[in-house]
Amino acid sequence: MSELRIPGATPVAGPTAIQVARGREDVVIGDEIVRHRLASRVIHWVVAVFFFGSLFTGMPIWSPVFGWMAYFFGGLSVCRWLHAWLGVAFAAAAAVMAVVWLKDMVFDKADRKFNVLEYLKFADREDPEVGKYNAGQKFFFWMVVVTGVVILLSGIVLWWPTYFNQALRSISILLHDICFIGFFAAIVAHIYLGTAAEPGTFHSMTRGTVTRAWAKLHHPRWYREVTGDRR
Amino acid sequence: MALQGLEIRRSSASLRGGGTGLRKMPTVAKYIDTTICIGCKACEVACQEWNDLPNAHTAQTGTYQTLPTMTANFWNLIKFREVETPEHGLQWLMRKDQCMHCDEPGCLEACPAPGAIVQYVNGIVDVDPERCIGCGLCETGCPFDVPRYAQGTNKMAKCTLCVDRVSVGLEPACIKACPTGCLQFGDKASLVELAKHRVDQLQADGFAQAAYYDPQGVGGTGVITVLKHGDHPEWYGLPKDPTVPTTVSVWKRVIHPIGFIAMAAAVFGAIGHFMAFGPKKPKDTSKESGGEV
């Protein structure tokens, strides 16, 4: 929905309906549906910034192959402490995000039928019972929660190694690494599915809205719930 | 710190060492005969003097020991231990503790900073504070609990085997100061011969379990310690069969390669998926709301 403009006239001041609606989720305005209210989008991108900060300060410590990344932050010594603080910031932001999205991320009956290999074939027909988030998205959410906790705890041990015993430090090295690799693979999939693979999705995380057609295709039950459209 | 005068055999977080491998040098070692150590601590003083380390605030631990443990400013510590067994009665054991200069250093393997820990061609393991990032991972890699971190900077510090002296043909400061000949310095092969000879003497003198400590789990060490109770190195505060922690080896040799493969697989998997299955978009694209990215 765009503003009504009459040639030669001064545009009408004040927010449009869609601008107001963007503050609330699951609101239909014309052809657009608000999927992520402003608060959800902001917390998502705050988490993203801290995630990539942690990632790019951690990778040069992980392997010298990524040593070049350290120079963007002022060298490896800077990365050593910046990584820890960014990690804490990421964990804190992710905790807020988890709380905000928790109620939408509970697995339900429809999720049992989800088959990731079938899903990735990108067939036109989606299971009509898929709600606001499909099982893959919920799995990603819970992966972030669980991995986030493990990577935070092991990171604290690695941050102050002299306060912990050898066994705890050794196991933390492995856990931190495994979580990192898992996160890396998952974030590649997340970015790919959120941008190139499914057009319209990225817009929902920037401006907050999706089209009716998008909602009907990807999240049919959610589409029926918010529009009241029974088809 | 890393010396220009000595070639580097191995370097942390590097695929290869820094050396050309052209200049050959014998592996050097320190020989410690605990049976004739009198605990005079001349080596401690010499170490502090030569390395220009500040005075340490001593701590009374109920023994003659200067400090409970080594610190970033105290790299050479005589450990005084009392061990009582029915068989031997009360034993008063002293051993000079410092970096063991392992042939396969766990600290170097664990270190993520390129060139922060190096092993010179003569086997000396050294730390370059300029490159050290103070992460503390070397401590996790070390089976002897040697690395210590300077307050404030967090840089690791430890015995350098006086590489600055050795590289110009001098013996390490601790060796120079020892009044009993308990400490010797030289190429490792001849010191192992000396240790064997001394062990034979001790066995002839009634210490049937006498042995020298040169643990093969870390490829042998640059410190050879003669012990009259060679079957009980733990009585001297030495681990019985030290190895680089399995997790450190697994991490660097298994998890790292798997990690690279997984990361590449994720990226190329996404690209491949896009080419095979393409974008999933609503049939009626005319109503798409600016979703193209």
Short mmCIF file of C-alpha atoms in Angstrom, two decimals:
data_model
loop_
_atom_site.label_atom_id
_atom_site.label_comp_id
_atom_site.label_asym_id
_atom_site.label_seq_id
_atom_site.Cartn_x
_atom_site.Cartn_y
_atom_site.Cartn_z
CA MET A 1 0.00 0.00 0.00
CA SER A 2 1.43 3.30 -0.98
CA GLU A 3 0.27 6.78 -0.19
CA LEU A 4 -2.40 8.33 -2.29
CA ARG A 5 -0.70 11.01 -4.35
CA ILE A 6 -2.47 13.57 -6.45
CA PRO A 7 -0.22 15.19 -9.03
CA GLY A 8 0.66 18.70 -7.93
CA ALA A 9 -0.69 18.28 -4.43
CA THR A 10 1.33 18.13 -1.23
CA PRO A 11 1.68 14.52 -0.05
CA VAL A 12 -0.45 13.68 2.95
CA ALA A 13 1.62 13.88 6.15
CA GLY A 14 1.62 11.16 8.82
CA PRO A 15 2.26 7.44 8.79
CA THR A 16 0.49 5.19 6.37
CA ALA A 17 -1.45 2.14 7.47
CA ILE A 18 1.39 -0.24 6.63
CA GLN A 19 3.86 1.85 8.59
CA VAL A 20 1.67 1.57 11.67
CA ALA A 21 1.05 -2.12 11.06
CA ARG A 22 4.79 -2.81 10.93
CA GLY A 23 4.84 -2.42 14.69
CA ARG A 24 2.63 -5.47 15.11
CA GLU A 25 2.90 -8.95 13.70
CA ASP A 26 0.41 -11.00 11.70
CA VAL A 27 -1.51 -7.97 10.41
CA VAL A 28 -2.85 -7.90 6.85
CA ILE A 29 -2.83 -4.61 4.95
CA GLY A 30 -3.99 -5.05 1.38
CA ASP A 31 -1.63 -7.39 -0.35
CA GLU A 32 0.97 -7.29 2.43
CA ILE A 33 1.18 -9.23 5.67
CA VAL A 34 3.39 -8.10 8.53
CA ARG A 35 5.55 -11.09 9.43
CA HIS A 36 8.17 -9.52 11.70
CA ARG A 37 7.41 -6.45 13.77
CA LEU A 38 10.16 -3.89 14.23
CA ALA A 39 11.32 -5.28 17.57
CA SER A 40 11.81 -8.77 16.10
CA ARG A 41 13.76 -7.40 13.17
CA VAL A 42 15.98 -5.26 15.37
CA ILE A 43 16.86 -8.10 17.72
CA HIS A 44 17.56 -10.37 14.74
CA TRP A 45 20.04 -7.92 13.28
CA VAL A 46 21.66 -7.17 16.63
CA VAL A 47 22.26 -10.90 17.04
CA ALA A 48 23.55 -11.05 13.47
CA VAL A 49 26.06 -8.23 14.01
CA PHE A 50 27.44 -9.81 17.19
CA PHE A 51 27.43 -13.22 15.54
CA PHE A 52 29.54 -12.08 12.62
CA GLY A 53 31.76 -10.04 14.93
CA SER A 54 32.40 -13.16 16.98
CA LEU A 55 32.83 -15.28 13.88
CA PHE A 56 35.33 -13.04 12.14
CA THR A 57 37.39 -12.42 15.29
CA GLY A 58 37.31 -16.14 16.12
CA MET A 59 38.24 -17.57 12.74
CA PRO A 60 41.78 -16.10 12.65
CA ILE A 61 42.37 -17.67 16.07
CA TRP A 62 40.92 -20.97 14.85
CA SER A 63 43.28 -21.29 11.92
CA PRO A 64 46.06 -19.19 10.38
CA VAL A 65 44.32 -19.78 7.04
CA PHE A 66 41.89 -17.05 8.18
CA GLY A 67 44.65 -14.96 9.74
CA TRP A 68 43.94 -12.11 7.30
CA MET A 69 40.61 -11.48 9.01
CA ALA A 70 42.45 -10.37 12.14
CA TYR A 71 43.79 -7.27 10.40
CA PHE A 72 40.28 -5.84 10.06
CA PHE A 73 40.10 -5.68 13.83
CA GLY A 74 43.65 -4.60 14.61
CA GLY A 75 45.48 -7.90 14.80
CA LEU A 76 45.28 -11.23 16.55
CA SER A 77 45.89 -9.81 20.02
CA VAL A 78 42.87 -7.54 19.62
CA CYS A 79 40.82 -10.48 18.36
CA ARG A 80 41.76 -12.47 21.46
CA TRP A 81 39.84 -10.12 23.78
CA LEU A 82 37.35 -8.67 21.29
CA HIS A 83 36.21 -12.21 20.42
CA ALA A 84 35.39 -12.89 24.04
CA TRP A 85 33.39 -9.70 24.54
CA LEU A 86 31.56 -10.02 21.22
CA GLY A 87 30.78 -13.60 22.17
CA VAL A 88 29.22 -12.47 25.43
CA ALA A 89 27.26 -9.79 23.57
CA PHE A 90 26.09 -12.41 21.06
CA ALA A 91 24.98 -14.73 23.84
CA ALA A 92 23.10 -11.93 25.59
CA ALA A 93 21.38 -10.78 22.38
CA ALA A 94 20.58 -14.36 21.40
CA ALA A 95 19.01 -14.93 24.82
CA VAL A 96 16.69 -11.96 24.27
CA MET A 97 15.87 -13.23 20.79
CA ALA A 98 15.13 -16.69 22.16
CA VAL A 99 12.64 -15.26 24.62
CA VAL A 100 10.98 -13.10 21.95
CA TRP A 101 10.51 -16.01 19.58
CA LEU A 102 10.07 -18.86 22.02
CA LYS A 103 6.31 -19.23 21.76
CA ASP A 104 6.40 -19.46 17.96
CA MET A 105 9.12 -22.09 18.04
CA VAL A 106 7.41 -24.87 19.96
CA PHE A 107 7.22 -27.98 17.81
CA ASP A 108 3.70 -29.05 16.90
CA LYS A 109 2.03 -31.99 15.13
CA ALA A 110 2.63 -30.68 11.63
CA ASP A 111 6.38 -30.58 12.25
CA ARG A 112 6.54 -34.38 12.53
CA LYS A 113 5.72 -34.69 8.84
CA PHE A 114 8.57 -32.35 7.87
CA ASN A 115 11.19 -34.07 5.75
CA VAL A 116 14.14 -31.82 5.07
CA LEU A 117 15.20 -33.71 1.95
CA GLU A 118 11.71 -33.45 0.48
CA TYR A 119 11.58 -29.80 1.45
CA LEU A 120 14.86 -29.03 -0.27
CA LYS A 121 13.46 -30.34 -3.57
CA PHE A 122 11.54 -27.07 -3.64
CA ALA A 123 8.37 -28.70 -4.94
CA ASP A 124 5.52 -26.27 -5.46
CA ARG A 125 3.29 -27.91 -2.91
CA GLU A 126 3.94 -27.21 0.75
CA ASP A 127 2.33 -29.18 3.53
CA PRO A 128 -0.88 -27.17 4.14
CA GLU A 129 -0.39 -27.49 7.89
CA VAL A 130 2.89 -25.52 8.00
CA GLY A 131 2.37 -22.58 10.35
CA LYS A 132 4.33 -19.37 10.82
CA TYR A 133 7.59 -21.32 11.05
CA ASN A 134 8.28 -24.71 9.53
CA ALA A 135 10.10 -27.49 11.36
CA GLY A 136 13.41 -26.58 9.71
CA GLN A 137 13.21 -23.04 11.04
CA LYS A 138 12.28 -24.30 14.49
CA PHE A 139 15.17 -26.73 14.40
CA PHE A 140 17.52 -23.88 13.45
CA PHE A 141 16.17 -21.82 16.35
CA TRP A 142 16.77 -24.62 18.87
CA MET A 143 20.16 -25.33 17.38
CA VAL A 144 21.11 -21.71 18.00
CA VAL A 145 19.84 -21.94 21.59
CA VAL A 146 21.63 -25.19 22.48
CA THR A 147 24.83 -24.44 20.55
CA GLY A 148 24.80 -20.91 21.91
CA VAL A 149 24.77 -22.17 25.49
CA VAL A 150 27.56 -24.69 24.84
CA ILE A 151 29.74 -22.24 22.93
CA LEU A 152 29.26 -19.63 25.67
CA LEU A 153 30.18 -21.98 28.51
CA SER A 154 33.18 -23.45 26.71
CA GLY A 155 34.18 -19.94 25.66
CA ILE A 156 34.23 -18.77 29.27
CA VAL A 157 36.64 -21.60 30.10
CA LEU A 158 38.87 -20.65 27.18
CA TRP A 159 38.68 -16.97 28.12
CA TRP A 160 40.18 -17.55 31.60
CA PRO A 161 42.12 -20.78 31.14
CA THR A 162 44.15 -20.40 34.32
CA TYR A 163 41.02 -20.68 36.47
CA PHE A 164 39.98 -24.08 35.14
CA ASN A 165 41.64 -27.47 35.22
CA GLN A 166 43.25 -29.23 32.29
CA ALA A 167 40.37 -31.66 31.70
CA LEU A 168 37.79 -28.88 31.51
CA ARG A 169 40.02 -26.78 29.22
CA SER A 170 40.68 -29.72 26.90
CA ILE A 171 37.01 -30.59 26.52
CA SER A 172 36.14 -26.92 26.02
CA ILE A 173 38.52 -26.65 23.07
CA LEU A 174 36.72 -29.49 21.34
CA LEU A 175 33.20 -28.30 22.19
CA HIS A 176 33.95 -24.73 21.13
CA ASP A 177 35.29 -26.00 17.81
CA ILE A 178 32.43 -28.38 17.10
CA CYS A 179 29.88 -25.66 17.92
CA PHE A 180 31.71 -23.21 15.67
CA ILE A 181 31.71 -25.61 12.73
CA GLY A 182 28.04 -26.36 13.29
CA PHE A 183 27.23 -22.67 13.47
CA PHE A 184 29.17 -21.94 10.31
CA ALA A 185 27.39 -24.60 8.26
CA ALA A 186 24.01 -23.61 9.69
CA ILE A 187 24.51 -19.90 9.03
CA VAL A 188 25.43 -20.58 5.40
CA ALA A 189 22.18 -22.52 5.00
CA HIS A 190 20.25 -19.83 6.87
CA ILE A 191 21.56 -17.01 4.69
CA TYR A 192 21.08 -18.99 1.51
CA LEU A 193 17.48 -19.93 2.30
CA GLY A 194 16.72 -16.42 3.52
CA THR A 195 18.00 -14.67 0.42
CA ALA A 196 18.67 -16.30 -2.95
CA ALA A 197 16.70 -19.51 -2.44
CA GLU A 198 13.40 -18.00 -1.35
CA PRO A 199 12.77 -14.53 -2.78
CA GLY A 200 10.65 -12.37 -0.51
CA THR A 201 12.05 -13.80 2.68
CA PHE A 202 14.82 -11.24 3.09
CA HIS A 203 12.28 -8.45 2.74
CA SER A 204 10.41 -9.83 5.74
CA MET A 205 13.51 -9.30 7.84
CA THR A 206 14.21 -5.79 6.55
CA ARG A 207 10.83 -4.09 6.06
CA GLY A 208 8.86 -6.69 7.99
CA THR A 209 6.29 -7.62 5.39
CA VAL A 210 5.64 -10.44 2.96
CA THR A 211 3.15 -10.78 0.15
CA ARG A 212 0.02 -12.90 0.38
CA ALA A 213 1.44 -15.12 -2.34
CA TRP A 214 4.64 -15.65 -0.37
CA ALA A 215 2.75 -16.53 2.80
CA LYS A 216 0.44 -18.91 0.95
CA LEU A 217 3.39 -20.70 -0.64
CA HIS A 218 5.71 -21.04 2.34
CA HIS A 219 3.44 -20.97 5.38
CA PRO A 220 -0.08 -21.99 4.31
CA ARG A 221 -1.58 -22.45 7.77
CA TRP A 222 -0.20 -19.15 8.98
CA TYR A 223 -1.65 -17.54 5.83
CA ARG A 224 -5.10 -18.95 6.63
CA GLU A 225 -4.84 -17.87 10.25
CA VAL A 226 -3.91 -14.25 9.60
CA THR A 227 -6.09 -13.66 6.52
CA GLY A 228 -9.09 -15.80 7.39
CA ASP A 229 -8.83 -17.00 3.82
CA ARG A 230 -9.96 -20.64 3.84
CA ARG A 231 -8.68 -21.56 0.41
CA MET B 1 62.09 -13.99 21.89
CA ALA B 2 62.73 -15.42 18.47
CA LEU B 3 66.35 -15.09 17.53
CA GLN B 4 67.61 -14.33 14.09
CA GLY B 5 70.76 -16.33 14.72
CA LEU B 6 69.08 -19.72 14.98
CA GLU B 7 66.99 -21.42 12.37
CA ILE B 8 63.51 -22.47 13.36
CA ARG B 9 62.53 -26.12 13.15
CA ARG B 10 58.88 -25.72 14.08
CA SER B 11 56.62 -22.74 14.49
CA SER B 12 53.17 -22.48 16.04
CA ALA B 13 50.12 -22.06 13.81
CA SER B 14 52.24 -22.51 10.70
CA LEU B 15 52.21 -25.29 8.18
CA ARG B 16 55.98 -25.47 8.23
CA GLY B 17 58.73 -24.11 10.39
CA GLY B 18 60.57 -20.99 9.45
CA GLY B 19 63.90 -22.57 8.70
CA THR B 20 65.44 -23.67 5.42
CA GLY B 21 66.61 -26.89 7.00
CA LEU B 22 70.07 -26.32 5.56
CA ARG B 23 71.99 -25.61 8.74
CA LYS B 24 72.35 -28.70 10.85
CA MET B 25 72.82 -28.44 14.58
CA PRO B 26 72.86 -30.99 17.34
CA THR B 27 69.91 -31.02 19.72
CA VAL B 28 71.00 -29.48 22.98
CA ALA B 29 69.86 -30.54 26.42
CA LYS B 30 70.12 -29.82 30.09
CA TYR B 31 71.20 -32.62 32.40
CA ILE B 32 69.93 -32.61 35.99
CA ASP B 33 71.27 -35.16 38.44
CA THR B 34 68.85 -34.92 41.34
CA THR B 35 71.01 -37.26 43.41
CA ILE B 36 73.73 -34.65 43.87
CA CYS B 37 71.54 -31.55 43.97
CA ILE B 38 72.00 -29.85 47.34
CA GLY B 39 69.09 -27.46 46.92
CA CYS B 40 71.28 -24.36 47.11
CA LYS B 41 69.10 -22.44 44.64
CA ALA B 42 72.11 -20.90 42.88
CA CYS B 43 70.36 -21.81 39.60
CA GLU B 44 67.26 -19.88 40.67
CA VAL B 45 69.32 -16.77 41.35
CA ALA B 46 71.35 -17.11 38.17
CA CYS B 47 68.14 -17.44 36.15
CA GLN B 48 66.64 -14.32 37.69
CA GLU B 49 69.89 -12.42 37.17
CA TRP B 50 70.56 -13.35 33.58
CA ASN B 51 66.98 -12.97 32.42
CA ASP B 52 66.66 -9.71 34.32
CA LEU B 53 63.55 -10.88 36.14
CA PRO B 54 62.31 -8.93 39.15
CA ASN B 55 62.61 -10.20 42.70
CA ALA B 56 59.85 -12.58 43.63
CA HIS B 57 57.93 -12.29 46.86
CA THR B 58 58.74 -15.61 48.42
CA ALA B 59 56.03 -17.65 50.06
CA GLN B 60 56.43 -20.05 52.95
CA THR B 61 55.02 -23.40 51.96
CA GLY B 62 56.37 -25.38 54.87
CA THR B 63 59.44 -26.43 52.90
CA TYR B 64 62.61 -24.78 51.61
CA GLN B 65 60.86 -24.08 48.33
CA THR B 66 61.03 -20.44 47.22
CA LEU B 67 57.53 -20.26 45.75
CA PRO B 68 54.62 -22.70 45.59
CA THR B 69 54.90 -22.78 41.80
CA MET B 70 56.73 -21.14 38.90
CA THR B 71 55.48 -17.73 37.82
CA ALA B 72 55.82 -15.53 34.77
CA ASN B 73 58.76 -13.88 36.56
CA PHE B 74 60.23 -17.04 38.02
CA TRP B 75 61.13 -19.70 35.47
CA ASN B 76 63.44 -21.95 37.44
CA LEU B 77 62.18 -23.40 40.71
CA ILE B 78 63.68 -26.11 42.87
CA LYS B 79 60.85 -28.29 44.07
CA PHE B 80 61.43 -29.68 47.57
CA ARG B 81 59.30 -32.69 48.30
CA GLU B 82 59.05 -35.05 51.22
CA VAL B 83 57.88 -38.55 50.42
CA GLU B 84 57.39 -41.18 53.07
CA THR B 85 56.99 -44.85 52.21
CA PRO B 86 57.36 -47.98 54.36
CA GLU B 87 60.00 -49.27 51.99
CA HIS B 88 62.27 -46.23 51.83
CA GLY B 89 61.34 -44.29 54.93
CA LEU B 90 61.31 -40.51 54.66
CA GLN B 91 62.78 -39.23 51.42
CA TRP B 92 63.71 -35.58 50.98
CA LEU B 93 63.69 -35.07 47.24
CA MET B 94 64.62 -31.95 45.34
CA ARG B 95 64.41 -31.32 41.65
CA LYS B 96 64.98 -28.27 39.53
CA ASP B 97 61.74 -27.55 37.67
CA GLN B 98 61.52 -25.53 34.47
CA CYS B 99 60.36 -25.85 30.87
CA MET B 100 61.21 -29.34 29.62
CA HIS B 101 61.82 -28.25 25.99
CA CYS B 102 59.91 -31.23 24.56
CA ASP B 103 60.86 -32.57 21.17
CA GLU B 104 57.14 -32.52 20.29
CA PRO B 105 55.95 -29.52 22.28
CA GLY B 106 52.27 -29.57 23.19
CA CYS B 107 52.35 -25.81 23.78
CA LEU B 108 53.51 -25.22 20.22
CA GLU B 109 50.85 -27.52 18.83
CA ALA B 110 48.07 -25.79 20.78
CA CYS B 111 49.24 -22.22 20.08
CA PRO B 112 47.00 -20.35 17.57
CA ALA B 113 49.33 -17.36 17.01
CA PRO B 114 51.72 -17.85 14.07
CA GLY B 115 55.30 -17.89 15.29
CA ALA B 116 54.48 -17.13 18.93
CA ILE B 117 56.02 -20.41 20.03
CA VAL B 118 58.98 -21.70 18.07
CA GLN B 119 61.31 -24.63 18.29
CA TYR B 120 64.80 -23.79 17.11
CA VAL B 121 66.83 -26.18 15.07
CA ASN B 122 68.76 -27.15 18.23
CA GLY B 123 65.54 -28.18 19.98
CA ILE B 124 65.08 -25.17 22.27
CA VAL B 125 61.41 -24.18 22.63
CA ASP B 126 60.94 -20.45 22.94
CA VAL B 127 58.12 -17.91 23.07
CA ASP B 128 58.04 -14.65 21.14
CA PRO B 129 56.09 -12.19 23.30
CA GLU B 130 55.67 -9.90 20.31
CA ARG B 131 53.50 -12.53 18.63
CA CYS B 132 51.95 -14.10 21.73
CA ILE B 133 48.28 -13.09 22.04
CA GLY B 134 47.93 -14.26 25.64
CA CYS B 135 45.14 -16.75 24.97
CA GLY B 136 46.52 -19.39 27.33
CA LEU B 137 46.00 -22.34 25.01
CA CYS B 138 49.67 -23.36 25.42
CA GLU B 139 48.93 -24.20 29.03
CA THR B 140 46.29 -26.66 27.88
CA GLY B 141 48.80 -28.25 25.51
CA CYS B 142 51.61 -28.55 28.10
CA PRO B 143 51.76 -31.83 30.03
CA PHE B 144 54.19 -30.31 32.55
CA ASP B 145 52.18 -27.24 33.64
CA VAL B 146 54.96 -24.85 32.64
CA PRO B 147 53.51 -21.81 30.80
CA ARG B 148 52.78 -18.80 32.97
CA TYR B 149 51.21 -15.48 32.01
CA ALA B 150 52.54 -12.05 32.83
CA GLN B 151 50.10 -9.89 34.72
CA GLY B 152 48.63 -7.10 32.67
CA THR B 153 49.89 -8.18 29.28
CA ASN B 154 48.89 -11.85 29.63
CA LYS B 155 51.97 -12.79 27.57
CA MET B 156 53.33 -16.25 28.19
CA ALA B 157 56.75 -16.52 29.78
CA LYS B 158 58.93 -19.52 30.57
CA CYS B 159 62.50 -20.81 30.57
CA THR B 160 64.19 -20.13 27.24
CA LEU B 161 67.04 -22.53 27.97
CA CYS B 162 69.02 -19.28 27.75
CA VAL B 163 68.80 -19.41 23.97
CA ASP B 164 70.45 -16.00 23.86
CA ARG B 165 73.51 -17.46 25.64
CA VAL B 166 73.44 -20.82 23.87
CA SER B 167 73.31 -19.25 20.41
CA VAL B 168 76.61 -17.49 21.09
CA GLY B 169 78.31 -20.54 22.54
CA LEU B 170 77.68 -20.04 26.25
CA GLU B 171 75.99 -22.47 28.59
CA PRO B 172 72.68 -21.51 30.24
CA ALA B 173 72.92 -19.35 33.36
CA CYS B 174 71.60 -22.05 35.71
CA ILE B 175 74.25 -24.52 34.52
CA LYS B 176 76.98 -21.91 34.95
CA ALA B 177 75.95 -21.30 38.56
CA CYS B 178 75.62 -24.90 39.75
CA PRO B 179 78.34 -25.64 42.35
CA THR B 180 77.99 -29.43 42.50
CA GLY B 181 78.02 -30.42 38.86
CA CYS B 182 74.48 -31.62 39.23
CA LEU B 183 73.63 -29.48 36.18
CA GLN B 184 75.35 -30.08 32.86
CA PHE B 185 74.73 -28.71 29.39
CA GLY B 186 75.65 -30.09 25.99
CA ASP B 187 74.37 -32.00 23.00
CA LYS B 188 71.63 -34.37 23.99
CA ALA B 189 73.20 -37.56 22.69
CA SER B 190 76.28 -37.26 24.89
CA LEU B 191 74.22 -36.21 27.92
CA VAL B 192 72.07 -39.32 27.52
CA GLU B 193 75.31 -41.33 27.64
CA LEU B 194 76.28 -39.47 30.81
CA ALA B 195 72.85 -40.16 32.32
CA LYS B 196 73.15 -43.88 31.51
CA HIS B 197 76.57 -43.98 33.12
CA ARG B 198 75.25 -42.24 36.24
CA VAL B 199 72.26 -44.60 36.42
CA ASP B 200 74.65 -47.57 36.31
CA GLN B 201 76.62 -46.06 39.19
CA LEU B 202 73.44 -45.51 41.23
CA GLN B 203 72.26 -49.04 40.59
CA ALA B 204 75.63 -50.38 41.69
CA ASP B 205 75.28 -48.25 44.83
CA GLY B 206 72.01 -49.94 45.75
CA PHE B 207 69.41 -47.79 44.01
CA ALA B 208 68.10 -50.58 41.82
CA GLN B 209 65.24 -48.46 40.45
CA ALA B 210 67.45 -45.56 39.40
CA ALA B 211 66.66 -44.24 35.93
CA TYR B 212 66.83 -41.11 33.85
CA TYR B 213 63.71 -39.23 32.83
CA ASP B 214 63.42 -38.50 29.11
CA PRO B 215 59.74 -39.26 28.41
CA GLN B 216 59.13 -40.57 24.91
CA GLY B 217 55.44 -39.62 24.96
CA VAL B 218 56.49 -36.10 24.00
CA GLY B 219 59.32 -37.28 21.77
CA GLY B 220 61.84 -36.94 24.57
CA THR B 221 62.65 -33.75 26.42
CA GLY B 222 65.47 -31.25 26.34
CA VAL B 223 65.88 -31.81 30.05
CA ILE B 224 67.28 -35.15 31.17
CA THR B 225 66.66 -35.80 34.84
CA VAL B 226 68.47 -38.56 36.74
CA LEU B 227 66.26 -39.97 39.50
CA LYS B 228 67.30 -42.51 42.10
CA HIS B 229 63.63 -43.55 42.32
CA GLY B 230 63.22 -43.77 38.56
CA ASP B 231 60.13 -45.94 38.97
CA HIS B 232 58.35 -43.10 40.79
CA PRO B 233 58.87 -39.84 38.88
CA GLU B 234 55.67 -38.54 40.47
CA TRP B 235 57.54 -38.39 43.79
CA TYR B 236 59.56 -35.61 42.19
CA GLY B 237 56.52 -33.89 40.73
CA LEU B 238 57.07 -35.32 37.26
CA PRO B 239 54.19 -36.97 35.36
CA LYS B 240 54.79 -40.68 34.86
CA ASP B 241 54.02 -40.91 31.16
CA PRO B 242 53.40 -37.41 29.82
CA THR B 243 51.84 -36.92 26.40
CA VAL B 244 50.33 -33.99 24.58
CA PRO B 245 46.65 -34.07 25.66
CA THR B 246 44.62 -36.22 23.26
CA THR B 247 42.05 -33.47 22.86
CA VAL B 248 44.71 -31.06 21.58
CA SER B 249 45.89 -33.55 18.96
CA VAL B 250 42.32 -34.48 18.02
CA TRP B 251 41.45 -30.81 17.77
CA LYS B 252 44.32 -29.90 15.48
CA ARG B 253 44.56 -33.09 13.45
CA VAL B 254 40.95 -34.29 13.18
CA ILE B 255 38.49 -31.49 13.96
CA HIS B 256 40.35 -28.90 11.90
CA PRO B 257 40.35 -30.88 8.63
CA ILE B 258 36.73 -31.92 9.21
CA GLY B 259 35.89 -28.28 9.89
CA PHE B 260 37.39 -27.08 6.63
CA ILE B 261 35.55 -29.77 4.69
CA ALA B 262 32.25 -28.97 6.43
CA MET B 263 32.62 -25.24 5.79
CA ALA B 264 33.41 -25.77 2.11
CA ALA B 265 30.59 -28.31 1.83
CA ALA B 266 28.11 -25.81 3.26
CA VAL B 267 29.11 -23.05 0.84
CA PHE B 268 29.31 -25.24 -2.25
CA GLY B 269 26.23 -27.16 -1.16
CA ALA B 270 24.21 -23.94 -1.14
CA ILE B 271 25.53 -22.93 -4.56
CA GLY B 272 24.86 -26.41 -5.93
CA HIS B 273 21.37 -26.46 -4.49
CA PHE B 274 20.56 -23.14 -6.11
CA MET B 275 21.72 -24.42 -9.48
CA ALA B 276 19.80 -27.69 -9.13
CA PHE B 277 16.54 -26.51 -7.60
CA GLY B 278 16.59 -22.78 -8.10
CA PRO B 279 14.63 -20.24 -6.13
CA LYS B 280 11.28 -21.13 -4.66
CA LYS B 281 8.90 -18.32 -5.42
CA PRO B 282 5.17 -17.80 -5.65
CA LYS B 283 3.70 -18.63 -9.05
CA ASP B 284 2.22 -15.19 -9.50
CA THR B 285 5.40 -13.15 -9.37
CA SER B 286 3.70 -9.93 -10.49
CA LYS B 287 2.49 -9.41 -6.93
CA GLU B 288 5.91 -9.98 -5.38
CA SER B 289 6.63 -7.13 -3.01
CA GLY B 290 10.19 -6.10 -3.48
CA GLY B 291 11.47 -9.42 -2.25
CA GLU B 292 14.14 -9.76 -4.90
CA VAL B 293 17.58 -9.71 -3.42
#
